[in-house]
GROMACS .gro file of C-alpha atoms in nm:
model
  435
    1UNK     CA    1  14.909  12.635   9.190
    2UNK     CA    2  14.745  12.331   9.032
    3UNK     CA    3  14.453  12.391   8.797
    4UNK     CA    4  14.178  12.134   8.737
    5UNK     CA    5  14.083  12.148   8.369
    6UNK     CA    6  13.828  11.921   8.203
    7UNK     CA    7  13.821  11.814   7.838
    8UNK     CA    8  13.510  12.020   7.770
    9UNK     CA    9  13.680  12.336   7.897
   10UNK     CA   10  13.980  12.275   7.672
   11UNK     CA   11  13.756  12.211   7.373
   12UNK     CA   12  13.561  12.526   7.452
   13UNK     CA   13  13.875  12.742   7.472
   14UNK     CA   14  14.015  12.589   7.154
   15UNK     CA   15  13.688  12.654   6.976
   16UNK     CA   16  13.687  13.023   7.070
   17UNK     CA   17  14.050  13.060   6.968
   18UNK     CA   18  13.988  12.873   6.643
   19UNK     CA   19  13.678  13.078   6.570
   20UNK     CA   20  13.855  13.414   6.612
   21UNK     CA   21  14.164  13.317   6.420
   22UNK     CA   22  13.982  13.150   6.134
   23UNK     CA   23  13.745  13.443   6.101
   24UNK     CA   24  14.044  13.667   6.028
   25UNK     CA   25  14.201  13.403   5.806
   26UNK     CA   26  13.881  13.356   5.609
   27UNK     CA   27  13.833  13.727   5.554
   28UNK     CA   28  14.185  13.756   5.411
   29UNK     CA   29  14.243  13.442   5.206
   30UNK     CA   30  13.951  13.203   5.173
   31UNK     CA   31  13.723  13.463   5.023
   32UNK     CA   32  13.958  13.473   4.721
   33UNK     CA   33  13.932  13.099   4.653
   34UNK     CA   34  13.554  13.077   4.678
   35UNK     CA   35  13.334  13.228   4.411
   36UNK     CA   36  13.105  13.519   4.486
   37UNK     CA   37  12.801  13.323   4.380
   38UNK     CA   38  12.897  13.049   4.622
   39UNK     CA   39  12.945  13.295   4.907
   40UNK     CA   40  12.610  13.455   4.839
   41UNK     CA   41  12.435  13.119   4.873
   42UNK     CA   42  12.628  12.976   5.169
   43UNK     CA   43  12.808  13.252   5.360
   44UNK     CA   44  13.065  13.218   5.639
   45UNK     CA   45  13.191  12.869   5.561
   46UNK     CA   46  13.529  12.696   5.569
   47UNK     CA   47  13.644  12.357   5.441
   48UNK     CA   48  13.748  12.072   5.669
   49UNK     CA   49  14.097  12.055   5.514
   50UNK     CA   50  14.154  12.424   5.596
   51UNK     CA   51  14.062  12.362   5.959
   52UNK     CA   52  14.299  12.065   5.979
   53UNK     CA   53  14.586  12.265   5.827
   54UNK     CA   54  14.525  12.557   6.062
   55UNK     CA   55  14.526  12.330   6.367
   56UNK     CA   56  14.848  12.156   6.262
   57UNK     CA   57  15.017  12.492   6.213
   58UNK     CA   58  14.897  12.686   6.514
   59UNK     CA   59  14.868  12.401   6.767
   60UNK     CA   60  15.202  12.253   6.659
   61UNK     CA   61  15.059  11.914   6.560
   62UNK     CA   62  15.269  11.689   6.335
   63UNK     CA   63  15.018  11.410   6.277
   64UNK     CA   64  14.709  11.501   6.066
   65UNK     CA   65  14.513  11.224   6.238
   66UNK     CA   66  14.567  11.397   6.572
   67UNK     CA   67  14.442  11.727   6.430
   68UNK     CA   68  14.134  11.551   6.286
   69UNK     CA   69  14.072  11.388   6.626
   70UNK     CA   70  14.085  11.720   6.812
   71UNK     CA   71  13.868  11.882   6.547
   72UNK     CA   72  13.615  11.600   6.577
   73UNK     CA   73  13.597  11.658   6.954
   74UNK     CA   74  13.522  12.023   6.888
   75UNK     CA   75  13.259  11.928   6.629
   76UNK     CA   76  13.102  11.669   6.861
   77UNK     CA   77  13.040  11.947   7.113
   78UNK     CA   78  12.870  12.150   6.842
   79UNK     CA   79  13.115  12.441   6.812
   80UNK     CA   80  13.168  12.368   6.441
   81UNK     CA   81  12.932  12.169   6.220
   82UNK     CA   82  12.903  12.048   5.859
   83UNK     CA   83  12.634  12.236   5.668
   84UNK     CA   84  12.512  11.929   5.477
   85UNK     CA   85  12.548  11.643   5.729
   86UNK     CA   86  12.385  11.553   6.063
   87UNK     CA   87  12.694  11.362   6.184
   88UNK     CA   88  12.916  11.604   6.376
   89UNK     CA   89  13.271  11.502   6.279
   90UNK     CA   90  13.563  11.677   6.111
   91UNK     CA   91  13.676  11.551   5.770
   92UNK     CA   92  14.003  11.641   5.600
   93UNK     CA   93  13.846  11.722   5.264
   94UNK     CA   94  13.634  11.985   5.094
   95UNK     CA   95  13.336  11.940   5.326
   96UNK     CA   96  13.202  12.281   5.421
   97UNK     CA   97  13.176  12.378   5.790
   98UNK     CA   98  13.034  12.671   5.981
   99UNK     CA   99  13.101  12.802   6.330
  100UNK     CA  100  12.818  12.773   6.578
  101UNK     CA  101  12.674  13.093   6.722
  102UNK     CA  102  12.774  13.152   7.088
  103UNK     CA  103  12.404  13.144   7.181
  104UNK     CA  104  12.393  12.770   7.104
  105UNK     CA  105  12.726  12.677   7.265
  106UNK     CA  106  12.714  12.388   7.515
  107UNK     CA  107  12.892  12.611   7.765
  108UNK     CA  108  12.555  12.785   7.814
  109UNK     CA  109  12.445  12.466   7.992
  110UNK     CA  110  12.147  12.394   7.770
  111UNK     CA  111  11.918  12.111   7.877
  112UNK     CA  112  11.649  12.113   7.607
  113UNK     CA  113  11.339  11.907   7.672
  114UNK     CA  114  11.147  11.684   7.435
  115UNK     CA  115  10.883  11.954   7.399
  116UNK     CA  116  11.154  12.184   7.257
  117UNK     CA  117  11.258  11.911   7.015
  118UNK     CA  118  10.895  11.855   6.912
  119UNK     CA  119  10.853  12.228   6.838
  120UNK     CA  120  11.170  12.226   6.627
  121UNK     CA  121  11.064  11.923   6.420
  122UNK     CA  122  10.713  12.056   6.380
  123UNK     CA  123  10.854  12.389   6.265
  124UNK     CA  124  11.070  12.213   6.008
  125UNK     CA  125  10.762  12.057   5.849
  126UNK     CA  126  10.610  12.405   5.801
  127UNK     CA  127  10.913  12.552   5.624
  128UNK     CA  128  11.074  12.491   5.286
  129UNK     CA  129  11.046  12.114   5.255
  130UNK     CA  130  11.307  12.081   4.980
  131UNK     CA  131  11.568  12.253   5.195
  132UNK     CA  132  11.465  12.141   5.543
  133UNK     CA  133  11.310  11.804   5.476
  134UNK     CA  134  11.316  11.576   5.781
  135UNK     CA  135  11.554  11.283   5.780
  136UNK     CA  136  11.409  10.937   5.838
  137UNK     CA  137  11.509  10.925   6.205
  138UNK     CA  138  11.372  11.276   6.259
  139UNK     CA  139  11.038  11.177   6.106
  140UNK     CA  140  11.027  10.876   6.339
  141UNK     CA  141  11.109  11.099   6.635
  142UNK     CA  142  10.833  11.340   6.537
  143UNK     CA  143  10.578  11.058   6.521
  144UNK     CA  144  10.684  10.926   6.862
  145UNK     CA  145  10.672  11.271   7.020
  146UNK     CA  146  10.331  11.338   6.868
  147UNK     CA  147  10.200  11.023   7.035
  148UNK     CA  148  10.372  11.106   7.364
  149UNK     CA  149  10.238  11.463   7.373
  150UNK     CA  150   9.898  11.396   7.219
  151UNK     CA  151   9.720  11.600   7.484
  152UNK     CA  152   9.938  11.907   7.441
  153UNK     CA  153  10.018  11.873   7.070
  154UNK     CA  154   9.792  12.165   6.979
  155UNK     CA  155   9.997  12.386   7.210
  156UNK     CA  156  10.324  12.259   7.058
  157UNK     CA  157  10.189  12.320   6.706
  158UNK     CA  158  10.094  12.677   6.800
  159UNK     CA  159  10.443  12.739   6.939
  160UNK     CA  160  10.602  12.609   6.619
  161UNK     CA  161  10.369  12.821   6.405
  162UNK     CA  162  10.460  13.132   6.603
  163UNK     CA  163  10.832  13.059   6.557
  164UNK     CA  164  10.785  13.022   6.180
  165UNK     CA  165  10.611  13.361   6.161
  166UNK     CA  166  10.898  13.524   6.348
  167UNK     CA  167  11.162  13.358   6.123
  168UNK     CA  168  10.986  13.469   5.804
  169UNK     CA  169  11.036  13.831   5.903
  170UNK     CA  170  11.414  13.786   5.899
  171UNK     CA  171  11.648  13.829   5.605
  172UNK     CA  172  11.678  13.523   5.380
  173UNK     CA  173  12.050  13.485   5.441
  174UNK     CA  174  12.010  13.533   5.815
  175UNK     CA  175  11.728  13.279   5.819
  176UNK     CA  176  11.936  13.028   5.628
  177UNK     CA  177  12.226  13.061   5.874
  178UNK     CA  178  11.994  13.037   6.175
  179UNK     CA  179  11.830  12.723   6.035
  180UNK     CA  180  12.165  12.550   5.997
  181UNK     CA  181  12.277  12.657   6.346
  182UNK     CA  182  11.955  12.534   6.503
  183UNK     CA  183  11.982  12.204   6.319
  184UNK     CA  184  12.340  12.162   6.444
  185UNK     CA  185  12.223  12.236   6.798
  186UNK     CA  186  11.975  11.947   6.786
  187UNK     CA  187  12.235  11.722   6.621
  188UNK     CA  188  12.426  11.762   6.949
  189UNK     CA  189  12.135  11.711   7.189
  190UNK     CA  190  11.933  11.460   6.981
  191UNK     CA  191  12.204  11.293   6.771
  192UNK     CA  192  12.163  11.058   6.479
  193UNK     CA  193  12.103  10.697   6.598
  194UNK     CA  194  12.440  10.529   6.627
  195UNK     CA  195  12.627  10.846   6.727
  196UNK     CA  196  12.751  10.904   7.079
  197UNK     CA  197  12.551  11.164   7.265
  198UNK     CA  198  12.825  11.393   7.394
  199UNK     CA  199  12.585  11.584   7.621
  200UNK     CA  200  12.532  11.269   7.827
  201UNK     CA  201  12.905  11.252   7.898
  202UNK     CA  202  12.957  11.624   7.957
  203UNK     CA  203  13.136  11.682   8.288
  204UNK     CA  204  12.933  11.999   8.339
  205UNK     CA  205  12.616  11.792   8.328
  206UNK     CA  206  12.760  11.559   8.592
  207UNK     CA  207  12.822  11.861   8.814
  208UNK     CA  208  12.473  11.995   8.749
  209UNK     CA  209  12.319  11.670   8.867
  210UNK     CA  210  12.457  11.748   9.212
  211UNK     CA  211  12.251  12.066   9.217
  212UNK     CA  212  11.890  11.956   9.154
  213UNK     CA  213  11.754  12.300   9.251
  214UNK     CA  214  11.909  12.458   8.941
  215UNK     CA  215  11.647  12.606   8.710
  216UNK     CA  216  11.631  12.429   8.375
  217UNK     CA  217  11.695  12.638   8.065
  218UNK     CA  218  11.460  12.585   7.771
  219UNK     CA  219  11.523  12.682   7.411
  220UNK     CA  220  11.167  12.793   7.336
  221UNK     CA  221  11.051  12.869   7.690
  222UNK     CA  222  10.859  12.542   7.725
  223UNK     CA  223  10.977  12.317   8.009
  224UNK     CA  224  10.864  11.956   8.029
  225UNK     CA  225  10.965  11.733   8.322
  226UNK     CA  226  10.803  11.413   8.200
  227UNK     CA  227  11.110  11.292   8.016
  228UNK     CA  228  11.460  11.435   8.008
  229UNK     CA  229  11.629  11.187   7.775
  230UNK     CA  230  11.581  11.144   7.403
  231UNK     CA  231  11.316  10.878   7.329
  232UNK     CA  232  11.512  10.728   7.041
  233UNK     CA  233  11.875  10.772   7.139
  234UNK     CA  234  12.080  10.455   7.095
  235UNK     CA  235  12.450  10.502   7.171
  236UNK     CA  236  12.693  10.329   6.941
  237UNK     CA  237  12.925  10.216   7.221
  238UNK     CA  238  12.759   9.921   7.391
  239UNK     CA  239  12.835   9.874   7.758
  240UNK     CA  240  13.022   9.565   7.877
  241UNK     CA  241  12.816   9.256   7.953
  242UNK     CA  242  12.673   9.262   8.303
  243UNK     CA  243  12.800   9.002   8.545
  244UNK     CA  244  12.579   8.794   8.767
  245UNK     CA  245  12.671   9.014   9.061
  246UNK     CA  246  12.559   9.325   8.869
  247UNK     CA  247  12.227   9.162   8.782
  248UNK     CA  248  12.171   9.059   9.144
  249UNK     CA  249  12.239   9.417   9.256
  250UNK     CA  250  11.991   9.549   9.001
  251UNK     CA  251  11.727   9.301   9.119
  252UNK     CA  252  11.789   9.397   9.481
  253UNK     CA  253  11.758   9.766   9.395
  254UNK     CA  254  11.432   9.714   9.203
  255UNK     CA  255  11.287   9.506   9.487
  256UNK     CA  256  11.376   9.784   9.728
  257UNK     CA  257  11.199  10.036   9.507
  258UNK     CA  258  10.889   9.813   9.492
  259UNK     CA  259  10.881   9.792   9.871
  260UNK     CA  260  10.885  10.170   9.908
  261UNK     CA  261  10.562  10.316  10.033
  262UNK     CA  262  10.447  10.583   9.790
  263UNK     CA  263  10.180  10.835   9.883
  264UNK     CA  264  10.027  11.129   9.700
  265UNK     CA  265  10.123  11.477   9.815
  266UNK     CA  266   9.760  11.561   9.888
  267UNK     CA  267   9.734  11.255  10.111
  268UNK     CA  268  10.056  11.349  10.291
  269UNK     CA  269   9.925  11.701  10.358
  270UNK     CA  270   9.594  11.563  10.481
  271UNK     CA  271   9.770  11.318  10.713
  272UNK     CA  272   9.997  11.593  10.849
  273UNK     CA  273   9.699  11.817  10.920
  274UNK     CA  274   9.508  11.541  11.099
  275UNK     CA  275   9.819  11.452  11.302
  276UNK     CA  276   9.863  11.818  11.403
  277UNK     CA  277   9.500  11.850  11.505
  278UNK     CA  278   9.516  11.524  11.700
  279UNK     CA  279   9.817  11.627  11.906
  280UNK     CA  280   9.712  11.992  11.942
  281UNK     CA  281   9.605  11.953  12.306
  282UNK     CA  282   9.937  11.786  12.393
  283UNK     CA  283  10.162  12.069  12.275
  284UNK     CA  284  10.236  12.291  12.579
  285UNK     CA  285  10.333  12.581  12.352
  286UNK     CA  286   9.999  12.579  12.169
  287UNK     CA  287   9.760  12.465  12.442
  288UNK     CA  288   9.836  12.587  12.794
  289UNK     CA  289   9.870  12.279  13.016
  290UNK     CA  290   9.745  12.242  13.371
  291UNK     CA  291   9.868  12.335  13.623
  292UNK     CA  292  10.157  12.519  13.446
  293UNK     CA  293  10.389  12.492  13.148
  294UNK     CA  294  10.711  12.330  13.280
  295UNK     CA  295  10.907  12.448  12.974
  296UNK     CA  296  10.874  12.816  13.066
  297UNK     CA  297  10.831  12.796  13.443
  298UNK     CA  298  10.994  12.633  13.743
  299UNK     CA  299  10.681  12.435  13.825
  300UNK     CA  300  10.739  12.060  13.761
  301UNK     CA  301  10.395  11.948  13.870
  302UNK     CA  302  10.304  11.872  13.512
  303UNK     CA  303  10.597  11.629  13.479
  304UNK     CA  304  10.504  11.463  13.808
  305UNK     CA  305  10.147  11.408  13.690
  306UNK     CA  306  10.272  11.263  13.361
  307UNK     CA  307  10.500  11.021  13.549
  308UNK     CA  308  10.247  10.919  13.813
  309UNK     CA  309  10.079  10.577  13.814
  310UNK     CA  310   9.742  10.747  13.836
  311UNK     CA  311   9.705  10.873  13.476
  312UNK     CA  312   9.491  11.169  13.382
  313UNK     CA  313   9.206  11.148  13.135
  314UNK     CA  314   9.428  11.317  12.876
  315UNK     CA  315   9.694  11.047  12.914
  316UNK     CA  316   9.442  10.766  12.884
  317UNK     CA  317   9.293  10.928  12.574
  318UNK     CA  318   9.640  10.943  12.416
  319UNK     CA  319   9.673  10.563  12.438
  320UNK     CA  320   9.403  10.542  12.174
  321UNK     CA  321   9.608  10.733  11.918
  322UNK     CA  322   9.838  10.442  11.836
  323UNK     CA  323   9.995  10.132  11.983
  324UNK     CA  324  10.323  10.325  12.018
  325UNK     CA  325  10.158  10.578  12.248
  326UNK     CA  326  10.012  10.300  12.464
  327UNK     CA  327  10.348  10.122  12.494
  328UNK     CA  328  10.547  10.441  12.566
  329UNK     CA  329  10.336  10.512  12.874
  330UNK     CA  330  10.432  10.274  13.160
  331UNK     CA  331  10.073  10.268  13.286
  332UNK     CA  332   9.936  10.212  12.936
  333UNK     CA  333  10.182   9.928  12.882
  334UNK     CA  334  10.078   9.772  13.213
  335UNK     CA  335   9.707   9.798  13.129
  336UNK     CA  336   9.763   9.649  12.783
  337UNK     CA  337   9.959   9.359  12.936
  338UNK     CA  338   9.674   9.289  13.178
  339UNK     CA  339   9.433   9.280  12.886
  340UNK     CA  340   9.655   9.036  12.696
  341UNK     CA  341   9.679   8.814  13.004
  342UNK     CA  342   9.303   8.805  13.008
  343UNK     CA  343   9.310   8.692  12.641
  344UNK     CA  344   9.593   8.442  12.709
  345UNK     CA  345   9.827   8.615  12.462
  346UNK     CA  346  10.057   8.809  12.694
  347UNK     CA  347  10.361   8.624  12.559
  348UNK     CA  348  10.348   8.847  12.250
  349UNK     CA  349  10.402   9.165  12.447
  350UNK     CA  350  10.652   9.000  12.683
  351UNK     CA  351  10.860   8.891  12.384
  352UNK     CA  352  10.843   9.241  12.232
  353UNK     CA  353  10.950   9.400  12.563
  354UNK     CA  354  11.233   9.150  12.603
  355UNK     CA  355  11.371   9.238  12.260
  356UNK     CA  356  11.341   9.608  12.336
  357UNK     CA  357  11.536   9.552  12.656
  358UNK     CA  358  11.798   9.355  12.461
  359UNK     CA  359  11.859   9.652  12.229
  360UNK     CA  360  11.932   9.878  12.526
  361UNK     CA  361  12.158   9.642  12.720
  362UNK     CA  362  12.537   9.680  12.731
  363UNK     CA  363  12.712   9.482  12.459
  364UNK     CA  364  12.880   9.247  12.708
  365UNK     CA  365  12.539   9.138  12.840
  366UNK     CA  366  12.383   9.063  12.500
  367UNK     CA  367  12.538   8.719  12.454
  368UNK     CA  368  12.409   8.603  12.793
  369UNK     CA  369  12.064   8.759  12.760
  370UNK     CA  370  11.988   8.641  12.404
  371UNK     CA  371  11.979   8.265  12.483
  372UNK     CA  372  11.722   8.338  12.751
  373UNK     CA  373  11.491   8.457  12.473
  374UNK     CA  374  11.585   8.179  12.232
  375UNK     CA  375  11.812   7.893  12.337
  376UNK     CA  376  11.920   7.793  11.981
  377UNK     CA  377  12.032   8.135  11.862
  378UNK     CA  378  12.379   8.149  11.702
  379UNK     CA  379  12.598   8.461  11.706
  380UNK     CA  380  12.349   8.671  11.906
  381UNK     CA  381  12.333   9.048  11.858
  382UNK     CA  382  12.118   9.339  11.964
  383UNK     CA  383  11.903   9.317  11.652
  384UNK     CA  384  11.891   8.940  11.609
  385UNK     CA  385  11.521   8.929  11.694
  386UNK     CA  386  11.418   9.244  11.510
  387UNK     CA  387  11.228   9.064  11.231
  388UNK     CA  388  11.039   8.852  11.482
  389UNK     CA  389  10.974   9.160  11.694
  390UNK     CA  390  10.831   9.349  11.398
  391UNK     CA  391  10.607   9.056  11.320
  392UNK     CA  392  10.477   9.042  11.677
  393UNK     CA  393  10.427   9.420  11.681
  394UNK     CA  394  10.219   9.412  11.362
  395UNK     CA  395  10.018   9.121  11.501
  396UNK     CA  396   9.938   9.312  11.821
  397UNK     CA  397   9.866   9.633  11.631
  398UNK     CA  398   9.618   9.473  11.393
  399UNK     CA  399   9.455   9.228  11.634
  400UNK     CA  400   9.501   9.278  12.008
  401UNK     CA  401   9.531   9.658  12.021
  402UNK     CA  402   9.194   9.739  11.854
  403UNK     CA  403   9.022   9.495  12.092
  404UNK     CA  404   9.196   9.660  12.387
  405UNK     CA  405   9.053  10.000  12.285
  406UNK     CA  406   8.705   9.847  12.262
  407UNK     CA  407   8.739   9.659  12.589
  408UNK     CA  408   8.543   9.751  12.902
  409UNK     CA  409   8.870   9.794  13.094
  410UNK     CA  410   8.993  10.076  12.872
  411UNK     CA  411   8.652  10.241  12.832
  412UNK     CA  412   8.588  10.229  13.207
  413UNK     CA  413   8.929  10.378  13.278
  414UNK     CA  414   8.875  10.653  13.021
  415UNK     CA  415   8.529  10.732  13.158
  416UNK     CA  416   8.650  10.728  13.519
  417UNK     CA  417   8.928  10.971  13.443
  418UNK     CA  418   8.684  11.195  13.260
  419UNK     CA  419   8.450  11.200  13.561
  420UNK     CA  420   8.742  11.259  13.794
  421UNK     CA  421   8.854  11.554  13.587
  422UNK     CA  422   8.503  11.695  13.590
  423UNK     CA  423   8.480  11.664  13.970
  424UNK     CA  424   8.819  11.827  14.013
  425UNK     CA  425   8.713  12.120  13.795
  426UNK     CA  426   8.395  12.166  14.002
  427UNK     CA  427   8.594  12.164  14.325
  428UNK     CA  428   8.838  12.424  14.193
  429UNK     CA  429   8.547  12.642  14.080
  430UNK     CA  430   8.384  12.615  14.423
  431UNK     CA  431   8.704  12.707  14.600
  432UNK     CA  432   8.753  13.009  14.378
  433UNK     CA  433   8.395  13.128  14.437
  434UNK     CA  434   8.421  13.083  14.814
  435UNK     CA  435   8.747  13.273  14.828
   0.00000   0.00000   0.00000
C-alpha cells in the first residue's frame, strides 16, 4: 500500500513526538541546569541547542545543519517558538523556546481574519506595555486595520476589552504563557515583513480552497469576509520576472473580468420574479391550458394549435416578450420579416436566418454554403459569421423590433386574436347553456 504524506503532516507528527519526548527529558534533566528563579519567571522552556541535540540523537541525523533545518520547519509552522523573538526559526544556541499549545496548532485548520488580528493588537495595547509593547510593524498594522475597520472599530475595541478582562482573572504564570502562545500564533499567520508566510503554502489550505462551503474558524468568534489576506504581508522570496506571454494572459483575464455583467442580488431576484409572473400563463403545470394539458393527457390539440399558422391571441402576445420569442415562432418570424420588408431592411433578418441555418447544416455542406453568404470568406466554419450575426441581432433588437411591436400590423393582429378568442368563448358558453 502506498501512502501519500505531505510535508506538513510529517512536521506535525515530528512536533508531537518531539513535544512528548522533550517534556519527559526536561522534567528529568533540564530542570537541574536552570535556576529556580529562572523557572519561576519563564516556565516550560528549552534551549535551541538542546532541541538540535535531541533531534540528531533520536532522528539519527549526522549533520547539525540538517537538524536545524528540520527544526526551523517545525518552528515555521508554529509548533515551537522563541519566547523573545517574532521570527520563527530554530537556532543552535541558548535561545529559549516553548512548545505551542495544541489549541493553536495549524493542524486545527485556523483561518483567522483581519478582525481577529485587530482584536489581538488592540488587546496588546491595553495590557502591560513594557512586556507586550507592539513592534514597529505591528503598530503599522494596527493603524492600517483601524482605518480599514473604522466603522466597526468600536465593536473590535469592545471585544478586545472583554478579552483583557477575562485574561486578568487568570493566574499570572498562566497568563504569561498564554500571551506568548498567542503571540506565536499570530507570528505564523501575520508574520514579520520579510518572512515567508507558511500558511499561504500549507497543502491543507490548498485542499480547503477546493471546498468553499467549509465554515471558517475564527479565533475570537468574529468572522470578516472583506479581506482574507494580511494587509501588510510582503514575502521575502520574490517571484520570477513575468514574461510577455504572462503579461498578455493577465491583460486578457482582466479584460474578460471587465466585460462580465455584474448585477446586484436584489435585482436578480426582482428580474426572476418578473420573468416568472410574465410566463405564468404559459406554464401548463401552473395554468391549465385550453383545451387540455398535453403533458398529462393523450390530447394533442394544444400542440396542433401551437404549430398552426393561425396563431392564438396568447401566442401573438408572447411575441412581445422578446425578440427571441418572436423569432422562435414561425408565424412571428414571418410577420416580422414582412414588417422589415415594408421598412426595406429585410436583409438583416435574412442574414441572421442564413447564419442560423449554417450552424445547423452538416459539416460537409458548410464550405459550400458559406461562400453564398460571403464570397470572400477564407476557411469557412459554422461560427464564422457569429460576430456579424450578433451585431445584426442587437441592431434588430434595439431598432426594428420595438417598431414592430408598435406597428399597426402587430397591434391589429393582437386585437383580432383577442376578439376571436372572445367570440369563441361566447359560442362555447352558448352551446353549454343550450345543451
